[in-house]
């Protein structure tokens, strides 16, 4: 009996099986990378949105009349707690690389300083308030830049709308 055709068939089958396994493994790794990227995009979007909404909420509450300073402080602290920034921050700590986590933590603390400033009676638009918002803006810009780099998106080269500062005024360029 001639064993050569049988061995050739078995060798071909073995090579085919190994090639299929390698292709499946590579496909699985590629899908895993894509899923991790989708997860980070979701976490980054949630965090950036929460930061924006919380900032707007804090400013609106600081402008509003309150029966007392204690009522104002309570409203500001509740807004900070109820914003979801704590949960969004924890998600960031779990999935983002260290530079993004550090940048998002800077944004978190700048919002905390804004909240505390309003609790202490800082006037919306006053010099201290503007300095805090400028620090938040710089921290948020750095965070977004790092997020975009991590997602492989690259830097923004143009804006679709005029650049506005945190008060809705045209920003100096």
Short mmCIF file of N, CA and C in Angstrom, two decimals:
data_model
loop_
_atom_site.label_atom_id
_atom_site.label_comp_id
_atom_site.label_asym_id
_atom_site.label_seq_id
_atom_site.Cartn_x
_atom_site.Cartn_y
_atom_site.Cartn_z
N UNK A 1 0.84 -1.18 0.00
CA UNK A 1 0.00 0.00 0.00
C UNK A 1 0.89 1.25 0.00
N UNK A 2 0.47 2.26 -0.75
CA UNK A 2 1.23 3.49 -0.87
C UNK A 2 0.75 4.50 0.19
N UNK A 3 1.62 4.85 1.10
CA UNK A 3 1.28 5.74 2.20
C UNK A 3 1.41 7.22 1.83
N UNK A 4 2.06 7.53 0.78
CA UNK A 4 2.30 8.93 0.41
C UNK A 4 1.01 9.73 0.19
N UNK A 5 0.03 9.24 -0.55
CA UNK A 5 -1.21 10.02 -0.71
C UNK A 5 -1.93 10.23 0.61
N UNK A 6 -1.95 9.22 1.46
CA UNK A 6 -2.61 9.33 2.76
C UNK A 6 -1.90 10.35 3.64
N UNK A 7 -0.57 10.30 3.69
CA UNK A 7 0.20 11.27 4.47
C UNK A 7 0.03 12.68 3.93
N UNK A 8 -0.01 12.82 2.63
CA UNK A 8 -0.21 14.14 2.02
C UNK A 8 -1.57 14.70 2.40
N UNK A 9 -2.59 13.86 2.37
CA UNK A 9 -3.94 14.29 2.74
C UNK A 9 -3.99 14.69 4.21
N UNK A 10 -3.40 13.89 5.07
CA UNK A 10 -3.38 14.21 6.52
C UNK A 10 -2.59 15.49 6.79
N UNK A 11 -1.46 15.65 6.11
CA UNK A 11 -0.65 16.87 6.29
C UNK A 11 -1.43 18.09 5.83
N UNK A 12 -2.08 17.97 4.70
CA UNK A 12 -2.89 19.08 4.19
C UNK A 12 -4.02 19.43 5.14
N UNK A 13 -4.67 18.41 5.69
CA UNK A 13 -5.76 18.64 6.65
C UNK A 13 -5.22 19.32 7.91
N UNK A 14 -4.08 18.85 8.40
CA UNK A 14 -3.48 19.44 9.60
C UNK A 14 -3.12 20.91 9.36
N UNK A 15 -2.54 21.19 8.23
CA UNK A 15 -2.18 22.58 7.90
C UNK A 15 -3.44 23.43 7.80
N UNK A 16 -4.49 22.90 7.18
CA UNK A 16 -5.75 23.62 7.06
C UNK A 16 -6.37 23.92 8.42
N UNK A 17 -6.34 22.93 9.32
CA UNK A 17 -6.91 23.12 10.66
C UNK A 17 -6.11 24.17 11.43
N UNK A 18 -4.78 24.07 11.38
CA UNK A 18 -3.94 25.03 12.08
C UNK A 18 -4.15 26.44 11.52
N UNK A 19 -4.21 26.56 10.22
CA UNK A 19 -4.43 27.87 9.59
C UNK A 19 -5.79 28.45 10.00
N UNK A 20 -6.80 27.62 10.07
CA UNK A 20 -8.13 28.07 10.49
C UNK A 20 -8.11 28.52 11.95
N UNK A 21 -7.43 27.78 12.80
CA UNK A 21 -7.33 28.15 14.21
C UNK A 21 -6.59 29.48 14.39
N UNK A 22 -5.52 29.65 13.63
CA UNK A 22 -4.76 30.91 13.71
C UNK A 22 -5.63 32.07 13.21
N UNK A 23 -6.33 31.87 12.11
CA UNK A 23 -7.20 32.92 11.58
C UNK A 23 -8.31 33.26 12.58
N UNK A 24 -8.91 32.25 13.20
CA UNK A 24 -9.95 32.48 14.21
C UNK A 24 -9.39 33.24 15.40
N UNK A 25 -8.21 32.87 15.83
CA UNK A 25 -7.58 33.54 16.98
C UNK A 25 -7.31 35.01 16.63
N UNK A 26 -6.77 35.25 15.45
CA UNK A 26 -6.51 36.63 15.04
C UNK A 26 -7.80 37.44 14.93
N UNK A 27 -8.86 36.83 14.41
CA UNK A 27 -10.15 37.48 14.31
C UNK A 27 -10.69 37.80 15.71
N UNK A 28 -10.54 36.86 16.64
CA UNK A 28 -11.00 37.06 18.01
C UNK A 28 -10.22 38.20 18.67
N UNK A 29 -8.91 38.23 18.48
CA UNK A 29 -8.09 39.31 19.05
C UNK A 29 -8.51 40.66 18.49
N UNK A 30 -8.75 40.71 17.18
CA UNK A 30 -9.17 41.95 16.53
C UNK A 30 -10.52 42.41 17.09
N UNK A 31 -11.46 41.50 17.26
CA UNK A 31 -12.77 41.84 17.83
C UNK A 31 -12.62 42.31 19.29
N UNK A 32 -11.72 41.67 20.02
CA UNK A 32 -11.49 42.05 21.41
C UNK A 32 -10.94 43.49 21.48
N UNK A 33 -10.02 43.83 20.60
CA UNK A 33 -9.47 45.18 20.56
C UNK A 33 -10.56 46.18 20.19
N UNK A 34 -11.39 45.85 19.20
CA UNK A 34 -12.48 46.74 18.79
C UNK A 34 -13.48 46.93 19.93
N UNK A 35 -13.79 45.87 20.66
CA UNK A 35 -14.73 45.97 21.78
C UNK A 35 -14.16 46.85 22.90
N UNK A 36 -12.87 46.70 23.19
CA UNK A 36 -12.23 47.54 24.20
C UNK A 36 -12.26 49.01 23.78
N UNK A 37 -12.06 49.27 22.51
CA UNK A 37 -12.11 50.63 22.00
C UNK A 37 -13.53 51.19 22.12
N UNK A 38 -14.53 50.38 21.78
CA UNK A 38 -15.93 50.81 21.92
C UNK A 38 -16.27 51.11 23.38
N UNK A 39 -15.77 50.28 24.28
CA UNK A 39 -16.02 50.50 25.71
C UNK A 39 -15.40 51.82 26.17
N UNK A 40 -14.15 52.07 25.78
CA UNK A 40 -13.51 53.32 26.18
C UNK A 40 -14.24 54.52 25.56
N UNK A 41 -14.67 54.41 24.32
CA UNK A 41 -15.44 55.50 23.70
C UNK A 41 -16.70 55.79 24.51
N UNK A 42 -17.39 54.75 24.93
CA UNK A 42 -18.60 54.91 25.74
C UNK A 42 -18.28 55.58 27.07
N UNK A 43 -17.23 55.12 27.73
CA UNK A 43 -16.84 55.69 29.03
C UNK A 43 -16.41 57.15 28.86
N UNK A 44 -15.62 57.43 27.84
CA UNK A 44 -15.16 58.80 27.61
C UNK A 44 -16.32 59.74 27.30
N UNK A 45 -17.25 59.27 26.47
CA UNK A 45 -18.41 60.08 26.13
C UNK A 45 -19.26 60.36 27.36
N UNK A 46 -19.49 59.33 28.17
CA UNK A 46 -20.27 59.52 29.39
C UNK A 46 -19.58 60.53 30.31
N UNK A 47 -18.29 60.41 30.47
CA UNK A 47 -17.57 61.29 31.38
C UNK A 47 -17.60 62.74 30.88
N UNK A 48 -17.27 62.93 29.61
CA UNK A 48 -17.25 64.28 29.05
C UNK A 48 -18.63 64.94 29.11
N UNK A 49 -19.66 64.17 28.84
CA UNK A 49 -21.03 64.68 28.91
C UNK A 49 -21.40 65.03 30.35
N UNK A 50 -21.05 64.17 31.27
CA UNK A 50 -21.35 64.42 32.69
C UNK A 50 -20.64 65.68 33.17
N UNK A 51 -19.39 65.86 32.76
CA UNK A 51 -18.62 67.05 33.13
C UNK A 51 -19.32 68.31 32.61
N UNK A 52 -19.73 68.27 31.36
CA UNK A 52 -20.39 69.45 30.76
C UNK A 52 -21.71 69.78 31.46
N UNK A 53 -22.54 68.76 31.65
CA UNK A 53 -23.85 68.97 32.29
C UNK A 53 -23.68 69.43 33.74
N UNK A 54 -22.75 68.83 34.46
CA UNK A 54 -22.52 69.23 35.85
C UNK A 54 -22.07 70.69 35.92
N UNK A 55 -21.17 71.09 35.05
CA UNK A 55 -20.73 72.49 35.05
C UNK A 55 -21.88 73.45 34.82
N UNK A 56 -22.72 73.14 33.84
CA UNK A 56 -23.88 73.99 33.56
C UNK A 56 -24.85 74.03 34.75
N UNK A 57 -25.03 72.87 35.39
CA UNK A 57 -25.93 72.79 36.54
C UNK A 57 -25.39 73.61 37.71
N UNK A 58 -24.10 73.49 37.98
CA UNK A 58 -23.51 74.26 39.09
C UNK A 58 -23.66 75.75 38.85
N UNK A 59 -23.38 76.19 37.64
CA UNK A 59 -23.49 77.63 37.33
C UNK A 59 -24.94 78.10 37.47
N UNK A 60 -25.89 77.30 36.98
CA UNK A 60 -27.31 77.68 37.08
C UNK A 60 -27.75 77.76 38.55
N UNK A 61 -27.32 76.79 39.35
CA UNK A 61 -27.68 76.82 40.77
C UNK A 61 -27.04 78.00 41.49
N UNK A 62 -25.83 78.35 41.13
CA UNK A 62 -25.15 79.48 41.77
C UNK A 62 -25.83 80.80 41.43
N UNK A 63 -26.41 80.89 40.25
CA UNK A 63 -27.11 82.12 39.84
C UNK A 63 -28.48 82.25 40.50
N UNK A 64 -29.07 81.12 40.84
CA UNK A 64 -30.43 81.10 41.38
C UNK A 64 -30.46 81.68 42.80
N UNK A 65 -31.58 82.28 43.12
CA UNK A 65 -31.80 82.77 44.48
C UNK A 65 -32.12 81.58 45.39
N UNK A 66 -31.55 81.58 46.58
CA UNK A 66 -31.81 80.53 47.57
C UNK A 66 -32.23 81.20 48.87
N UNK A 67 -33.12 80.54 49.63
CA UNK A 67 -33.58 81.13 50.90
C UNK A 67 -32.44 81.44 51.86
N UNK A 68 -31.37 80.63 51.81
CA UNK A 68 -30.24 80.85 52.72
C UNK A 68 -28.97 80.29 52.08
N UNK A 69 -27.84 80.65 52.71
CA UNK A 69 -26.56 80.10 52.24
C UNK A 69 -26.51 78.59 52.42
N UNK A 70 -27.15 78.11 53.50
CA UNK A 70 -27.17 76.65 53.72
C UNK A 70 -27.97 75.94 52.63
N UNK A 71 -29.08 76.55 52.21
CA UNK A 71 -29.89 75.96 51.13
C UNK A 71 -29.09 75.93 49.83
N UNK A 72 -28.37 77.00 49.59
CA UNK A 72 -27.53 77.07 48.38
C UNK A 72 -26.46 75.97 48.41
N UNK A 73 -25.79 75.84 49.55
CA UNK A 73 -24.75 74.82 49.70
C UNK A 73 -25.33 73.42 49.51
N UNK A 74 -26.49 73.19 50.11
CA UNK A 74 -27.13 71.88 49.99
C UNK A 74 -27.48 71.58 48.53
N UNK A 75 -28.03 72.55 47.82
CA UNK A 75 -28.40 72.36 46.42
C UNK A 75 -27.17 72.07 45.56
N UNK A 76 -26.08 72.79 45.80
CA UNK A 76 -24.86 72.58 45.03
C UNK A 76 -24.25 71.20 45.31
N UNK A 77 -24.19 70.83 46.58
CA UNK A 77 -23.62 69.52 46.93
C UNK A 77 -24.49 68.38 46.38
N UNK A 78 -25.80 68.54 46.45
CA UNK A 78 -26.69 67.51 45.89
C UNK A 78 -26.52 67.40 44.38
N UNK A 79 -26.38 68.53 43.71
CA UNK A 79 -26.18 68.50 42.26
C UNK A 79 -24.89 67.78 41.91
N UNK A 80 -23.84 68.03 42.67
CA UNK A 80 -22.57 67.37 42.40
C UNK A 80 -22.71 65.86 42.61
N UNK A 81 -23.31 65.49 43.73
CA UNK A 81 -23.47 64.06 44.05
C UNK A 81 -24.40 63.36 43.05
N UNK A 82 -25.51 64.01 42.69
CA UNK A 82 -26.51 63.39 41.83
C UNK A 82 -26.16 63.44 40.34
N UNK A 83 -25.10 64.13 39.99
CA UNK A 83 -24.74 64.28 38.58
C UNK A 83 -24.29 62.97 37.93
N UNK A 84 -23.83 62.04 38.74
CA UNK A 84 -23.30 60.80 38.20
C UNK A 84 -21.81 60.86 37.91
N UNK A 85 -21.18 61.96 38.30
CA UNK A 85 -19.75 62.09 38.01
C UNK A 85 -18.91 61.09 38.81
N UNK A 86 -19.40 60.71 39.98
CA UNK A 86 -18.67 59.71 40.76
C UNK A 86 -18.63 58.36 40.05
N UNK A 87 -19.77 57.94 39.52
CA UNK A 87 -19.85 56.67 38.79
C UNK A 87 -19.03 56.77 37.50
N UNK A 88 -19.18 57.88 36.79
CA UNK A 88 -18.42 58.06 35.54
C UNK A 88 -16.93 58.05 35.82
N UNK A 89 -16.53 58.64 36.93
CA UNK A 89 -15.12 58.67 37.31
C UNK A 89 -14.61 57.26 37.63
N UNK A 90 -15.40 56.49 38.34
CA UNK A 90 -14.98 55.12 38.66
C UNK A 90 -14.86 54.28 37.40
N UNK A 91 -15.76 54.44 36.45
CA UNK A 91 -15.66 53.72 35.17
C UNK A 91 -14.36 54.12 34.46
N UNK A 92 -14.03 55.40 34.52
CA UNK A 92 -12.80 55.88 33.91
C UNK A 92 -11.59 55.20 34.54
N UNK A 93 -11.58 55.12 35.87
CA UNK A 93 -10.47 54.49 36.58
C UNK A 93 -10.32 53.03 36.19
N UNK A 94 -11.41 52.38 35.80
CA UNK A 94 -11.35 50.95 35.48
C UNK A 94 -10.88 50.66 34.06
N UNK A 95 -11.15 51.54 33.09
CA UNK A 95 -10.87 51.18 31.69
C UNK A 95 -9.87 52.08 30.98
N UNK A 96 -9.61 53.26 31.49
CA UNK A 96 -8.75 54.20 30.76
C UNK A 96 -7.29 54.02 31.13
N UNK A 97 -6.40 54.39 30.22
CA UNK A 97 -4.98 54.37 30.56
C UNK A 97 -4.65 55.49 31.55
N UNK A 98 -3.54 55.34 32.23
CA UNK A 98 -3.19 56.26 33.31
C UNK A 98 -3.21 57.74 32.92
N UNK A 99 -2.67 58.16 31.78
CA UNK A 99 -2.72 59.60 31.46
C UNK A 99 -4.14 60.14 31.35
N UNK A 100 -5.06 59.35 30.81
CA UNK A 100 -6.45 59.78 30.69
C UNK A 100 -7.09 59.84 32.08
N UNK A 101 -6.80 58.87 32.92
CA UNK A 101 -7.34 58.86 34.29
C UNK A 101 -6.86 60.10 35.04
N UNK A 102 -5.57 60.41 34.93
CA UNK A 102 -5.03 61.58 35.63
C UNK A 102 -5.68 62.87 35.12
N UNK A 103 -5.86 62.97 33.82
CA UNK A 103 -6.48 64.17 33.25
C UNK A 103 -7.94 64.28 33.68
N UNK A 104 -8.67 63.16 33.67
CA UNK A 104 -10.08 63.20 34.08
C UNK A 104 -10.19 63.53 35.57
N UNK A 105 -9.24 63.06 36.34
CA UNK A 105 -9.23 63.37 37.78
C UNK A 105 -9.00 64.86 38.00
N UNK A 106 -8.16 65.48 37.18
CA UNK A 106 -7.95 66.93 37.27
C UNK A 106 -9.24 67.69 36.97
N UNK A 107 -9.99 67.21 35.98
CA UNK A 107 -11.28 67.85 35.65
C UNK A 107 -12.24 67.69 36.82
N UNK A 108 -12.30 66.49 37.38
CA UNK A 108 -13.17 66.22 38.53
C UNK A 108 -12.86 67.21 39.66
N UNK A 109 -11.58 67.35 40.00
CA UNK A 109 -11.21 68.23 41.11
C UNK A 109 -11.42 69.70 40.78
N UNK A 110 -11.29 70.08 39.51
CA UNK A 110 -11.57 71.48 39.16
C UNK A 110 -13.06 71.77 39.31
N UNK A 111 -13.92 70.81 38.97
CA UNK A 111 -15.36 70.99 39.19
C UNK A 111 -15.68 71.03 40.68
N UNK A 112 -14.97 70.24 41.45
CA UNK A 112 -15.17 70.27 42.91
C UNK A 112 -14.80 71.65 43.46
N UNK A 113 -13.70 72.24 42.94
CA UNK A 113 -13.31 73.59 43.39
C UNK A 113 -14.34 74.63 42.97
N UNK A 114 -14.91 74.48 41.78
CA UNK A 114 -15.97 75.40 41.33
C UNK A 114 -17.16 75.29 42.27
N UNK A 115 -17.58 74.07 42.57
CA UNK A 115 -18.71 73.85 43.47
C UNK A 115 -18.42 74.46 44.84
N UNK A 116 -17.24 74.17 45.38
CA UNK A 116 -16.88 74.70 46.70
C UNK A 116 -16.81 76.22 46.69
N UNK A 117 -16.35 76.80 45.58
CA UNK A 117 -16.32 78.25 45.48
C UNK A 117 -17.72 78.85 45.54
N UNK A 118 -18.66 78.23 44.84
CA UNK A 118 -20.04 78.71 44.89
C UNK A 118 -20.64 78.51 46.28
N UNK A 119 -20.31 77.40 46.92
CA UNK A 119 -20.79 77.17 48.29
C UNK A 119 -20.27 78.26 49.21
N UNK A 120 -19.01 78.68 48.99
CA UNK A 120 -18.41 79.73 49.83
C UNK A 120 -18.89 81.12 49.45
N UNK A 121 -19.76 81.22 48.42
CA UNK A 121 -20.35 82.50 48.08
C UNK A 121 -19.73 83.21 46.90
N UNK A 122 -18.86 82.56 46.15
CA UNK A 122 -18.25 83.20 44.98
C UNK A 122 -19.35 83.58 43.98
N UNK A 123 -19.21 84.76 43.42
CA UNK A 123 -20.18 85.25 42.44
C UNK A 123 -19.88 84.64 41.07
N UNK A 124 -20.94 84.25 40.37
CA UNK A 124 -20.78 83.73 39.00
C UNK A 124 -20.21 84.85 38.14
N UNK A 125 -19.11 84.57 37.48
CA UNK A 125 -18.47 85.55 36.61
C UNK A 125 -17.46 86.44 37.29
N UNK A 126 -17.32 86.29 38.61
CA UNK A 126 -16.32 87.07 39.33
C UNK A 126 -14.92 86.57 39.00
N UNK A 127 -13.90 87.31 39.44
CA UNK A 127 -12.52 86.94 39.11
C UNK A 127 -12.13 85.53 39.59
N UNK A 128 -12.52 85.18 40.81
CA UNK A 128 -12.20 83.84 41.33
C UNK A 128 -12.93 82.77 40.51
N UNK A 129 -14.18 83.04 40.18
CA UNK A 129 -14.98 82.10 39.40
C UNK A 129 -14.37 81.91 38.01
N UNK A 130 -14.01 83.00 37.37
CA UNK A 130 -13.40 82.91 36.04
C UNK A 130 -12.10 82.11 36.07
N UNK A 131 -11.30 82.31 37.12
CA UNK A 131 -10.03 81.57 37.24
C UNK A 131 -10.30 80.07 37.39
N UNK A 132 -11.31 79.74 38.19
CA UNK A 132 -11.65 78.31 38.37
C UNK A 132 -12.15 77.70 37.07
N UNK A 133 -12.98 78.45 36.34
CA UNK A 133 -13.51 77.93 35.06
C UNK A 133 -12.41 77.83 34.02
N UNK A 134 -11.48 78.76 34.04
CA UNK A 134 -10.35 78.68 33.10
C UNK A 134 -9.51 77.43 33.39
N UNK A 135 -9.28 77.16 34.67
CA UNK A 135 -8.53 75.94 35.04
C UNK A 135 -9.30 74.70 34.61
N UNK A 136 -10.62 74.70 34.78
CA UNK A 136 -11.43 73.55 34.34
C UNK A 136 -11.36 73.39 32.82
N UNK A 137 -11.41 74.50 32.11
CA UNK A 137 -11.34 74.45 30.66
C UNK A 137 -10.02 73.88 30.16
N UNK A 138 -8.93 74.29 30.77
CA UNK A 138 -7.62 73.76 30.39
C UNK A 138 -7.52 72.27 30.71
N UNK A 139 -8.00 71.89 31.89
CA UNK A 139 -7.96 70.47 32.28
C UNK A 139 -8.83 69.64 31.34
N UNK A 140 -10.00 70.16 30.97
CA UNK A 140 -10.90 69.42 30.08
C UNK A 140 -10.30 69.30 28.68
N UNK A 141 -9.64 70.35 28.21
CA UNK A 141 -9.02 70.30 26.88
C UNK A 141 -7.91 69.24 26.85
N UNK A 142 -7.13 69.21 27.91
CA UNK A 142 -6.06 68.20 27.99
C UNK A 142 -6.67 66.80 28.03
N UNK A 143 -7.73 66.63 28.82
CA UNK A 143 -8.39 65.33 28.93
C UNK A 143 -8.92 64.88 27.58
N UNK A 144 -9.62 65.76 26.87
CA UNK A 144 -10.16 65.40 25.56
C UNK A 144 -9.06 65.05 24.57
N UNK A 145 -7.97 65.79 24.61
CA UNK A 145 -6.84 65.51 23.72
C UNK A 145 -6.30 64.10 23.98
N UNK A 146 -6.11 63.76 25.25
CA UNK A 146 -5.61 62.43 25.59
C UNK A 146 -6.62 61.33 25.23
N UNK A 147 -7.90 61.62 25.42
CA UNK A 147 -8.93 60.65 25.03
C UNK A 147 -8.88 60.40 23.53
N UNK A 148 -8.79 61.47 22.75
CA UNK A 148 -8.75 61.33 21.29
C UNK A 148 -7.52 60.54 20.86
N UNK A 149 -6.39 60.82 21.49
CA UNK A 149 -5.17 60.06 21.17
C UNK A 149 -5.36 58.58 21.49
N UNK A 150 -5.94 58.30 22.65
CA UNK A 150 -6.15 56.90 23.04
C UNK A 150 -7.09 56.18 22.07
N UNK A 151 -8.06 56.89 21.57
CA UNK A 151 -9.02 56.30 20.62
C UNK A 151 -8.47 56.26 19.20
N UNK A 152 -7.31 56.88 18.98
CA UNK A 152 -6.71 56.89 17.65
C UNK A 152 -7.40 57.84 16.70
N UNK A 153 -8.07 58.85 17.23
CA UNK A 153 -8.83 59.78 16.41
C UNK A 153 -7.94 60.90 15.89
N UNK A 154 -6.99 61.34 16.67
CA UNK A 154 -6.12 62.45 16.27
C UNK A 154 -6.67 63.77 16.73
N UNK A 155 -5.88 64.82 16.60
CA UNK A 155 -6.31 66.14 17.10
C UNK A 155 -7.36 66.77 16.21
N UNK A 156 -8.12 67.68 16.80
CA UNK A 156 -9.09 68.46 16.03
C UNK A 156 -8.33 69.53 15.26
N UNK A 157 -8.66 69.71 14.00
CA UNK A 157 -7.99 70.73 13.20
C UNK A 157 -8.89 71.91 12.89
N UNK A 158 -10.20 71.72 13.00
CA UNK A 158 -11.13 72.83 12.76
C UNK A 158 -12.37 72.62 13.63
N UNK A 159 -13.06 73.71 13.85
CA UNK A 159 -14.29 73.65 14.64
C UNK A 159 -15.47 73.92 13.71
N UNK A 160 -16.58 73.31 14.03
CA UNK A 160 -17.79 73.52 13.23
C UNK A 160 -18.57 74.74 13.69
N UNK A 161 -18.27 75.24 14.86
CA UNK A 161 -18.93 76.42 15.37
C UNK A 161 -17.87 77.30 16.02
N UNK A 162 -18.18 78.58 16.22
CA UNK A 162 -17.18 79.46 16.83
C UNK A 162 -16.80 78.95 18.22
N UNK A 163 -15.55 79.13 18.56
CA UNK A 163 -15.06 78.75 19.88
C UNK A 163 -15.63 79.71 20.91
N UNK A 164 -16.36 79.17 21.88
CA UNK A 164 -16.95 79.98 22.93
C UNK A 164 -16.30 79.63 24.25
N UNK A 165 -16.21 80.63 25.13
CA UNK A 165 -15.69 80.33 26.45
C UNK A 165 -16.81 79.70 27.28
N UNK A 166 -16.52 79.42 28.56
CA UNK A 166 -17.50 78.75 29.41
C UNK A 166 -18.71 79.62 29.73
N UNK A 167 -18.67 80.88 29.34
CA UNK A 167 -19.78 81.79 29.61
C UNK A 167 -20.59 82.07 28.35
N UNK A 168 -20.28 81.37 27.24
CA UNK A 168 -21.02 81.55 26.00
C UNK A 168 -20.57 82.73 25.17
N UNK A 169 -19.44 83.34 25.55
CA UNK A 169 -18.91 84.48 24.79
C UNK A 169 -17.85 83.99 23.83
N UNK A 170 -17.66 84.69 22.69
CA UNK A 170 -16.57 84.30 21.78
C UNK A 170 -15.24 84.35 22.50
N UNK A 171 -14.47 83.29 22.36
CA UNK A 171 -13.19 83.21 23.05
C UNK A 171 -12.11 83.88 22.21
N UNK A 172 -11.12 84.45 22.89
CA UNK A 172 -9.98 85.03 22.20
C UNK A 172 -9.15 83.89 21.62
N UNK A 173 -8.70 84.07 20.38
CA UNK A 173 -7.92 83.00 19.75
C UNK A 173 -6.51 83.39 19.51
#
